[in-house]
Coordinates of C-alpha atoms in Angstrom, one line a residue:
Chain A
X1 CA 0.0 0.0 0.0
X2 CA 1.9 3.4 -1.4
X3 CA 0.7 5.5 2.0
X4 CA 2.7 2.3 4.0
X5 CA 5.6 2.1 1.6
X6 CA 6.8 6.1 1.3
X7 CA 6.1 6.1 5.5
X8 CA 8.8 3.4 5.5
X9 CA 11.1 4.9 2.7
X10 CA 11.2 8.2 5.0
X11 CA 12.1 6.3 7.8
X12 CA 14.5 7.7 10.5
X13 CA 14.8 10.6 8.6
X14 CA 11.5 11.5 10.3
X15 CA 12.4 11.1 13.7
X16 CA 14.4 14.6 13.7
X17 CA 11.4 16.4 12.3
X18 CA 9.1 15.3 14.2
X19 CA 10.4 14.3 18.1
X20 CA 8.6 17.3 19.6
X21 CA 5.5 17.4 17.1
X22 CA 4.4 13.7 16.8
X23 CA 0.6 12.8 17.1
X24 CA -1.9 10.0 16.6
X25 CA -4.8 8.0 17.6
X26 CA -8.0 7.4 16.6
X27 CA -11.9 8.3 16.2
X28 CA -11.5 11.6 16.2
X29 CA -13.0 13.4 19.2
X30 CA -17.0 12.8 18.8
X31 CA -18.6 11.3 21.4
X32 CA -15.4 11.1 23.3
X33 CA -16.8 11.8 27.3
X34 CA -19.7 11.8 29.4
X35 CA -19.5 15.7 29.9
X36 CA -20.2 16.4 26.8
X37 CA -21.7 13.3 25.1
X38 CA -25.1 15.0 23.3
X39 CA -24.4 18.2 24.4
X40 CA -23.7 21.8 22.3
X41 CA -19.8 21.4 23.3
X42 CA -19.2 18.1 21.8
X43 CA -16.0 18.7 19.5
X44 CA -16.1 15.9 16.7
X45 CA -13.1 17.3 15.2
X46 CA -9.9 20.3 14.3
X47 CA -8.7 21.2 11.3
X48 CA -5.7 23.5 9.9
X49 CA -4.4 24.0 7.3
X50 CA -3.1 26.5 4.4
X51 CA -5.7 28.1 2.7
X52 CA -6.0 26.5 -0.9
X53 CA -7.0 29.6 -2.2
X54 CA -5.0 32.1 -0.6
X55 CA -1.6 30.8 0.4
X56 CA -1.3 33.5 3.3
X57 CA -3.8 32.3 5.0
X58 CA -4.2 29.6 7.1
X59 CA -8.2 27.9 7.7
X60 CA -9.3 26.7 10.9
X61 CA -12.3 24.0 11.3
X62 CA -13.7 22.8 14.5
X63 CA -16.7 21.0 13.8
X64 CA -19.5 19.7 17.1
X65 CA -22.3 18.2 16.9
X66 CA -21.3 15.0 15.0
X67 CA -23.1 12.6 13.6
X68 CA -25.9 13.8 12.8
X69 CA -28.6 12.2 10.2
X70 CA -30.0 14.5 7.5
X71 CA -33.2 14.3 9.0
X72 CA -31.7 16.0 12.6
X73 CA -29.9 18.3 10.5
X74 CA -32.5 21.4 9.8
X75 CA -33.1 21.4 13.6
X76 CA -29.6 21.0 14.8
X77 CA -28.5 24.9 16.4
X78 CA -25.1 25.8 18.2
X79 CA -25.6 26.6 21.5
X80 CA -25.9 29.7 22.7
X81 CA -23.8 29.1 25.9
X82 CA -21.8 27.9 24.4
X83 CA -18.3 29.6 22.9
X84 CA -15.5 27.4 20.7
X85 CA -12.3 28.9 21.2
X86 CA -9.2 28.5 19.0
X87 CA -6.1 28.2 21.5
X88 CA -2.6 29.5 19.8
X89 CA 1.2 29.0 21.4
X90 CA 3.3 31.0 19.0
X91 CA 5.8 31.3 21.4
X92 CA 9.7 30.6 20.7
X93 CA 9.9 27.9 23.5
X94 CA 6.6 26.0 22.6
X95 CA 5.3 26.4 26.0
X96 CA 2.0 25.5 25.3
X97 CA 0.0 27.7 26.8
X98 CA -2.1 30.3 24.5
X99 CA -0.5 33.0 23.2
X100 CA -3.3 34.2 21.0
X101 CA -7.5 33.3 20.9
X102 CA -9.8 33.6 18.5
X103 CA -13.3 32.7 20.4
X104 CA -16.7 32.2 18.7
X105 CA -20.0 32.9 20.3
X106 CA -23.5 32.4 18.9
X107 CA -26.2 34.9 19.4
X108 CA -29.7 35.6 18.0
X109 CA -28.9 33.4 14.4
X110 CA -25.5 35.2 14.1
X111 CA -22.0 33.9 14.4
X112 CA -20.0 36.5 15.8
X113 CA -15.8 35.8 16.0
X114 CA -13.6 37.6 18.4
X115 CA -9.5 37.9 17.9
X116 CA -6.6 36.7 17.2
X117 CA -6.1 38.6 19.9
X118 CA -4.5 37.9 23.3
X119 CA -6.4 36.5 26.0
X120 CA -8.2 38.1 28.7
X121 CA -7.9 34.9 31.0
X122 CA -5.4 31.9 30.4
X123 CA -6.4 28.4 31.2
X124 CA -9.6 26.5 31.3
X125 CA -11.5 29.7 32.4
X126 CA -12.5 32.3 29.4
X127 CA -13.0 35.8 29.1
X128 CA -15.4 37.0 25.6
X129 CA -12.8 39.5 24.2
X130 CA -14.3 42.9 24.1
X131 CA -13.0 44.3 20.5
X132 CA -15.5 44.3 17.7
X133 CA -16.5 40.5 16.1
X134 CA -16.7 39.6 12.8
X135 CA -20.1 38.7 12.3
X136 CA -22.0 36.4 10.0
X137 CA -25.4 35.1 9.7
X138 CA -25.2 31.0 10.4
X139 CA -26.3 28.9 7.6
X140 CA -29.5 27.4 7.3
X141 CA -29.7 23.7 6.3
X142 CA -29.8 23.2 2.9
X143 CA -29.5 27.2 1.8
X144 CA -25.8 28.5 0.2
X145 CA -22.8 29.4 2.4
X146 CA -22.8 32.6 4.2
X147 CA -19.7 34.0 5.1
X148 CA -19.1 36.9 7.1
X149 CA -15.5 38.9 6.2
X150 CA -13.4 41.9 7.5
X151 CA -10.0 42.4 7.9
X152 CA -9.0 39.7 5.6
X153 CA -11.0 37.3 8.0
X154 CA -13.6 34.8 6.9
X155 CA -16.0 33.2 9.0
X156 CA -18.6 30.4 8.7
X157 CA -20.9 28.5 10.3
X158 CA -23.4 26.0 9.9
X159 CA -24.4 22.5 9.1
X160 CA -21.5 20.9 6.5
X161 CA -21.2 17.5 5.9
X162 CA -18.8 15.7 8.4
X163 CA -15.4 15.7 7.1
X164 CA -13.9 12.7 8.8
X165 CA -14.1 9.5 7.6
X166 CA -12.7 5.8 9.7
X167 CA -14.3 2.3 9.9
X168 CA -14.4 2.9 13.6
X169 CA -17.5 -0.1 14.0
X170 CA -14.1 -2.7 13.0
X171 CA -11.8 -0.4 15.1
X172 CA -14.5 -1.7 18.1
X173 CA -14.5 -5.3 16.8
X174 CA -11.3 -5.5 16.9
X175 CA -10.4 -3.8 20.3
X176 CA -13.6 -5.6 21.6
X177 CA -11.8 -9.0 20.7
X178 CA -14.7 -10.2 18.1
X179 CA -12.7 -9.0 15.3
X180 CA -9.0 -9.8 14.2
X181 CA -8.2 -7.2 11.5
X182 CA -10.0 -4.5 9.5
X183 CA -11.7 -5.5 6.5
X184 CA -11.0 -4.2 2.6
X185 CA -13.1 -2.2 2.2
X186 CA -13.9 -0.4 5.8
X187 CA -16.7 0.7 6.0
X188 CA -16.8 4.6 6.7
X189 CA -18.8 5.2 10.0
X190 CA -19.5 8.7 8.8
X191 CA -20.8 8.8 5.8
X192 CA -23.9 10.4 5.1
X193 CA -23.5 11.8 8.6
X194 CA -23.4 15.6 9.0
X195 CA -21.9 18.2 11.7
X196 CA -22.5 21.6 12.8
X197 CA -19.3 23.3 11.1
X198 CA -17.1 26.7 12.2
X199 CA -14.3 27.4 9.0
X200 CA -12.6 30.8 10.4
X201 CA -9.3 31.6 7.6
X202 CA -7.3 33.8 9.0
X203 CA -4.0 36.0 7.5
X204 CA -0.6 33.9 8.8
X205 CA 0.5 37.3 9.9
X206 CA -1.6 37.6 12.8
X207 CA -1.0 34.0 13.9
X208 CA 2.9 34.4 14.1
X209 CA 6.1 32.8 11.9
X210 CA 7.5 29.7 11.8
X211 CA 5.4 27.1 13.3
X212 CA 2.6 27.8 16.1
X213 CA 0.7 25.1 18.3
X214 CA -3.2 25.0 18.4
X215 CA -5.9 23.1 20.4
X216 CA -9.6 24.2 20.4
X217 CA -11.5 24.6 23.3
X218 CA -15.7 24.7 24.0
X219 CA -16.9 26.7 26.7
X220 CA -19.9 26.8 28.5
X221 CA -21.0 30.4 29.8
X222 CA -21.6 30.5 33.5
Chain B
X1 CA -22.8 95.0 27.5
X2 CA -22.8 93.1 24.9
X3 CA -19.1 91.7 25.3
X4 CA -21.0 90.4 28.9
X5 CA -24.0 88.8 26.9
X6 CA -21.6 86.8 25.0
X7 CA -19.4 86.3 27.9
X8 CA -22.4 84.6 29.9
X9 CA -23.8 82.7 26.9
X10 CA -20.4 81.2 26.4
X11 CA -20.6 80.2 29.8
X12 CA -24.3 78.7 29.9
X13 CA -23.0 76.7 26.7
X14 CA -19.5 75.2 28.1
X15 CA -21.6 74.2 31.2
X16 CA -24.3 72.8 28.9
X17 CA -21.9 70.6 27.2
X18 CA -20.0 69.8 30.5
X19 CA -24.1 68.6 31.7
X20 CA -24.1 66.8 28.2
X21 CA -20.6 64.9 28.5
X22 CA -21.3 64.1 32.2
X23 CA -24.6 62.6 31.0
X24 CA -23.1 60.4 28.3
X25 CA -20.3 59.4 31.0
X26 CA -23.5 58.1 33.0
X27 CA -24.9 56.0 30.1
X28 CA -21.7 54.6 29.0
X29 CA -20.9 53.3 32.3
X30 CA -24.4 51.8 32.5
X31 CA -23.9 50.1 29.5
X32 CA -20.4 49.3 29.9
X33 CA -20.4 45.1 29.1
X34 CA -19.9 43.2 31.7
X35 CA -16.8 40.1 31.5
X36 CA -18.5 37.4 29.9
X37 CA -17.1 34.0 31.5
X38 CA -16.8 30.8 30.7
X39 CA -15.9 27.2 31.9
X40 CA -14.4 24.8 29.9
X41 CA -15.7 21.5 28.5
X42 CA -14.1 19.2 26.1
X43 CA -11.0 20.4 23.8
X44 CA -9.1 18.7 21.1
X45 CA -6.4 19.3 19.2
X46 CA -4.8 15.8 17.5
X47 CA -7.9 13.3 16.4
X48 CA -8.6 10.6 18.5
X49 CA -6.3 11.7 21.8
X50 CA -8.9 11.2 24.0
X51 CA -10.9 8.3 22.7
X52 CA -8.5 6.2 22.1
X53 CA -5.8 6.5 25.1
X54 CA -8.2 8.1 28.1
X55 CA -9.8 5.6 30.4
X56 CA -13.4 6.2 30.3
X57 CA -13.3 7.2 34.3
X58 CA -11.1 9.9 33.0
X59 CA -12.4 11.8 29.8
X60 CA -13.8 14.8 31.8
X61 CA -10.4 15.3 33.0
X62 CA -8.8 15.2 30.4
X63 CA -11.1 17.7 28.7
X64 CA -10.4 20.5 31.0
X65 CA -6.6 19.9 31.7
X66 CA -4.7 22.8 30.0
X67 CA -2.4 21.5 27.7
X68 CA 0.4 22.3 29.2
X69 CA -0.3 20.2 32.4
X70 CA -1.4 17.4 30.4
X71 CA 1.7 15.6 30.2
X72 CA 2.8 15.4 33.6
X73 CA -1.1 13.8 34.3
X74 CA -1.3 11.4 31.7
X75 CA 2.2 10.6 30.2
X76 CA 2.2 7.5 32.0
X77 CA -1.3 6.4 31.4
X78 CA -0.7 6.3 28.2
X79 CA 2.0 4.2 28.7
X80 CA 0.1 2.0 29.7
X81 CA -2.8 2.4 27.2
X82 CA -0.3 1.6 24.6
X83 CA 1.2 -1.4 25.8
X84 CA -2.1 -2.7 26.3
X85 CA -3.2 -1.7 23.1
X86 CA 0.2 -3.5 20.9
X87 CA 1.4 -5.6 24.0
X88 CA 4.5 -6.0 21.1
X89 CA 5.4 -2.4 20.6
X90 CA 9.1 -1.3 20.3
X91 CA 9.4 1.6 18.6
X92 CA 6.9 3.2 15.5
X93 CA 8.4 4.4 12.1
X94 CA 9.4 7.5 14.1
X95 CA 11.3 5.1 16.1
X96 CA 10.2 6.4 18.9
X97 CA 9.7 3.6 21.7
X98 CA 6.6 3.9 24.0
X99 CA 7.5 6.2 26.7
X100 CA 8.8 8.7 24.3
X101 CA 5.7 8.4 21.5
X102 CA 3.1 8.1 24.2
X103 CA 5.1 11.6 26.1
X104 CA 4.9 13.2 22.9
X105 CA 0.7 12.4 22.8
X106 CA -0.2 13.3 26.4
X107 CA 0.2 17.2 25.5
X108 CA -2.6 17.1 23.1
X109 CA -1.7 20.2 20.4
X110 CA -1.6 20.0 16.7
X111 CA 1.7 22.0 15.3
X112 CA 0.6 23.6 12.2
X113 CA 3.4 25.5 9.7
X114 CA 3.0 29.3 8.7
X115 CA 6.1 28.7 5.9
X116 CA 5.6 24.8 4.7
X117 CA 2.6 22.8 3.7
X118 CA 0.0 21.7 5.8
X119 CA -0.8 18.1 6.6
X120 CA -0.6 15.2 8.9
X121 CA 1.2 13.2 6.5
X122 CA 1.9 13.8 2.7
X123 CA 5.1 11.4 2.2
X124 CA 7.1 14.1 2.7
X125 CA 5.8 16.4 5.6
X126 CA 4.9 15.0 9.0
X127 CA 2.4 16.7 11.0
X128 CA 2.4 20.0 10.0
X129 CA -0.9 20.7 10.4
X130 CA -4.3 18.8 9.4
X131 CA -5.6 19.0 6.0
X132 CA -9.7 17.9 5.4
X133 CA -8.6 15.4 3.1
X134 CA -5.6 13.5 5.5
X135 CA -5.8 9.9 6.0
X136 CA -5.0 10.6 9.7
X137 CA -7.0 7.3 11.1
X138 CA -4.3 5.0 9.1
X139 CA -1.4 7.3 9.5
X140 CA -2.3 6.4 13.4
X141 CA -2.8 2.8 12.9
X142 CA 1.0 2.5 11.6
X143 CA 2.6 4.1 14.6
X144 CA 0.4 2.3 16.9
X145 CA 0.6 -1.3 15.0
X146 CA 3.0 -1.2 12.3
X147 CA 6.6 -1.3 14.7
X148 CA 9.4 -0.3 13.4
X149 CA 9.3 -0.7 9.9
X150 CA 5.4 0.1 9.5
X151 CA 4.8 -4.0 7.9
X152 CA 3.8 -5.6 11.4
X153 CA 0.0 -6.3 11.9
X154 CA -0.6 -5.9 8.3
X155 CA -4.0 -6.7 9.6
X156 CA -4.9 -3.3 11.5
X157 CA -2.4 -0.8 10.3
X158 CA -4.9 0.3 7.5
X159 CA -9.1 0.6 7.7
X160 CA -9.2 0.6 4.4
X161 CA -11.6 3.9 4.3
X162 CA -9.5 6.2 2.5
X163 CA -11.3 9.1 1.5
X164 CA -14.2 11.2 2.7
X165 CA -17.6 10.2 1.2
X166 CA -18.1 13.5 -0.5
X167 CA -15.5 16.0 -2.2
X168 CA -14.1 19.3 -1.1
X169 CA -14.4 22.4 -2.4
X170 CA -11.1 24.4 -3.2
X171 CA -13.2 27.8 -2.1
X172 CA -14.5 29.2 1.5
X173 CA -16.2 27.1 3.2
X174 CA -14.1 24.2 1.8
X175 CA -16.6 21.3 3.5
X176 CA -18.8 19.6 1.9
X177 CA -22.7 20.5 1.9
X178 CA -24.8 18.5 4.1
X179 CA -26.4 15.4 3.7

């Protein structure tokens, strides 16, 4: 399988560039703990990644919500209480602790998307930023894209259909012990499943240079 | 006369504005926002972190641990996780043996480039960032499965679901319309 056979042509060579950055594991994030299990602040999955149509800018996606049929989709709403926060280190050291925010809330139909700015509050307690959001009107089911821009910011949000794809039902089977190896073809657990989507592309110059750690974060007002 | 008419109108008008100002001071501090607040709930950063290597008792807490704390609180447990996972893991195609790979996932952040491309694996860059269309699930499977040379387990080091069931777009949004 070519993926298999250029992973092992790299080789050590790898090791170097990736000792402090390596990752892995996986169903993504849906479903993935009791808090939060069929709740507003279930994160399925992040994206980033270089914009492919602007090469300055890099796109973040953190999708919640997963799973959801087509019929559930037209009712599906972001919570109100709830705000998804983009967390980015762009220190020097790597410190991993956020630098830089960008925080979403959702209010009255709207999308409204604070920053990058630097955080009021660091840690697992937020503070909404106070400058002026980007706003956009959140997509209704079915109806074209809005997207809300300023500043060389876009913003989205709405129901998309979910990017991720995994046989995760044979990933069970087999760490369930009724199941020895995946099958060819998987079957994709996802597909035809939908999410409630956030894209927020952003100019590399206000993320920082080099490289930059992120994690996303939802966050339920008190 | 007239140079005291003008005197006491000027006067009667800079206090009329000082009245005015004063009275917009009051209103602005009445609507001054209050500190919005908020308490964290689940984050995510690599896919599958917390799924595959938190033990369900645990999940929560992993959730709301800052990243930067995360390591010292789970590095071990993960540890473990793996070995239980691939009781014959040595070392990945990273070579990276257990304690070091699984220390390297307990900080769960995704290191994305500003100056090279963008992916979790394109034969060339490694985790760079996380593109839509990134086989990230089989990508895992290999460093979890596939030892040191990525051919061990032949049986679970791919799922065999390659692709997304419906295309991306090359323009803003970039996903895929609903189902």
């Amino acid at each position: 399988m070519r993926l298999k056979l250029n992973l092992k042509t790299l080789g050590l060579a790898l090791v170097a560039i990736v000792a402090c950055a390596a990752s892995y594991l996986i169903a993504a994030d849906h479903i993935d703990s009791p808090a939060v299990t069929g709740t507003g602040s279930d994160i399925t999955d992040v994206y980033a990644f270089q914009s492919p149509a602007n090469a300055n800018n890099i796109v973040f996606v953190v999708n919640v919500q997963g799973l959801l049929a087509p019929t559930a989709t037209a009712a599906a709403s972001f919570d109100e209480e709830v705000m998804i926060e983009i967390n980015i280190d762009n220190s020097a050291t790597k410190d991993n602790t956020e630098d830089l925010v960008i925080q979403a809330a959702f209010d009255n139909g709207k999308v409204k998307v604070y920053g990058p700015e630097a955080p009021i509050q660091k840690g697992v307690m937020s503070t909404l930023l106070k400058s002026s959001p980007i706003e956009a009107s959140i997509s209704a089911y079915g109806a074209n894209p809005i997207i809300g821009e300023s500043n060389g910011i876009k913003v989205f949000a709405g129901p998309r259909d979910d990017p991720f794809f995994f046989d995760l039902n044979q990933f069970k089977a087999i760490i369930g012990g009724t199941a020895t190896s995946f099958n060819n073809p998987g079957t994709d657990a996802f597909a035809g499943t939908n999410v409630l989507a956030l894209v927020i592309e952003v100019p590399k110059s206000m993320l920082g240079s080099g490289s930059i750690n992120i994690w996303a974060t939802s966050n339920r007002e008190m | 006369m007239m140079k005291t008419t003008l005197k006491y109108l000027s006067m009667i008008a800079f206090l009329g504005m000082v009245i005015t100002f004063t009275a917009c001071d009051d209103d602005d501090d009445n609507d001054m926002p209050v500190n919005i607040i908020y308490e964290q709930e689940d984050q995510m950063a690599r896919p599958a972190i917390n799924t595959v290597f938190v033990s369900t008792g645990e999940k929560d807490i992993f959730n709301t641990t800052p990243p930067a704390e995360q390591g010292a609180a789970f590095a071990t447990k993960f540890n473990d996780k793996l070995l239980a996972l691939n009781p014959g893991y040595t070392t990945n195609l990273l070579g990276l043996d257990a304690a070091t790979f699984t220390g390297v996932l307990a900080t769960d952040v995704l290191t994305v480039s500003l100056n090279a491309p963008t992916t979790f694996y394109d034969g060339t860059n490694v985790l760079t960032g996380r593109k839509l269309e990134d086989d990230v699930i089989t990508v895992e499977l290999i460093l979890l499965f596939g030892g040191p040379d990525a051919m061990s387990n032949p049986g679970l080091t791919d799922d065999h679901v390659d692709a997304n069931d419906k295309s991306f777009s090359d323009s803003f949004p970039y996903l895929a319309s609903p189902h």
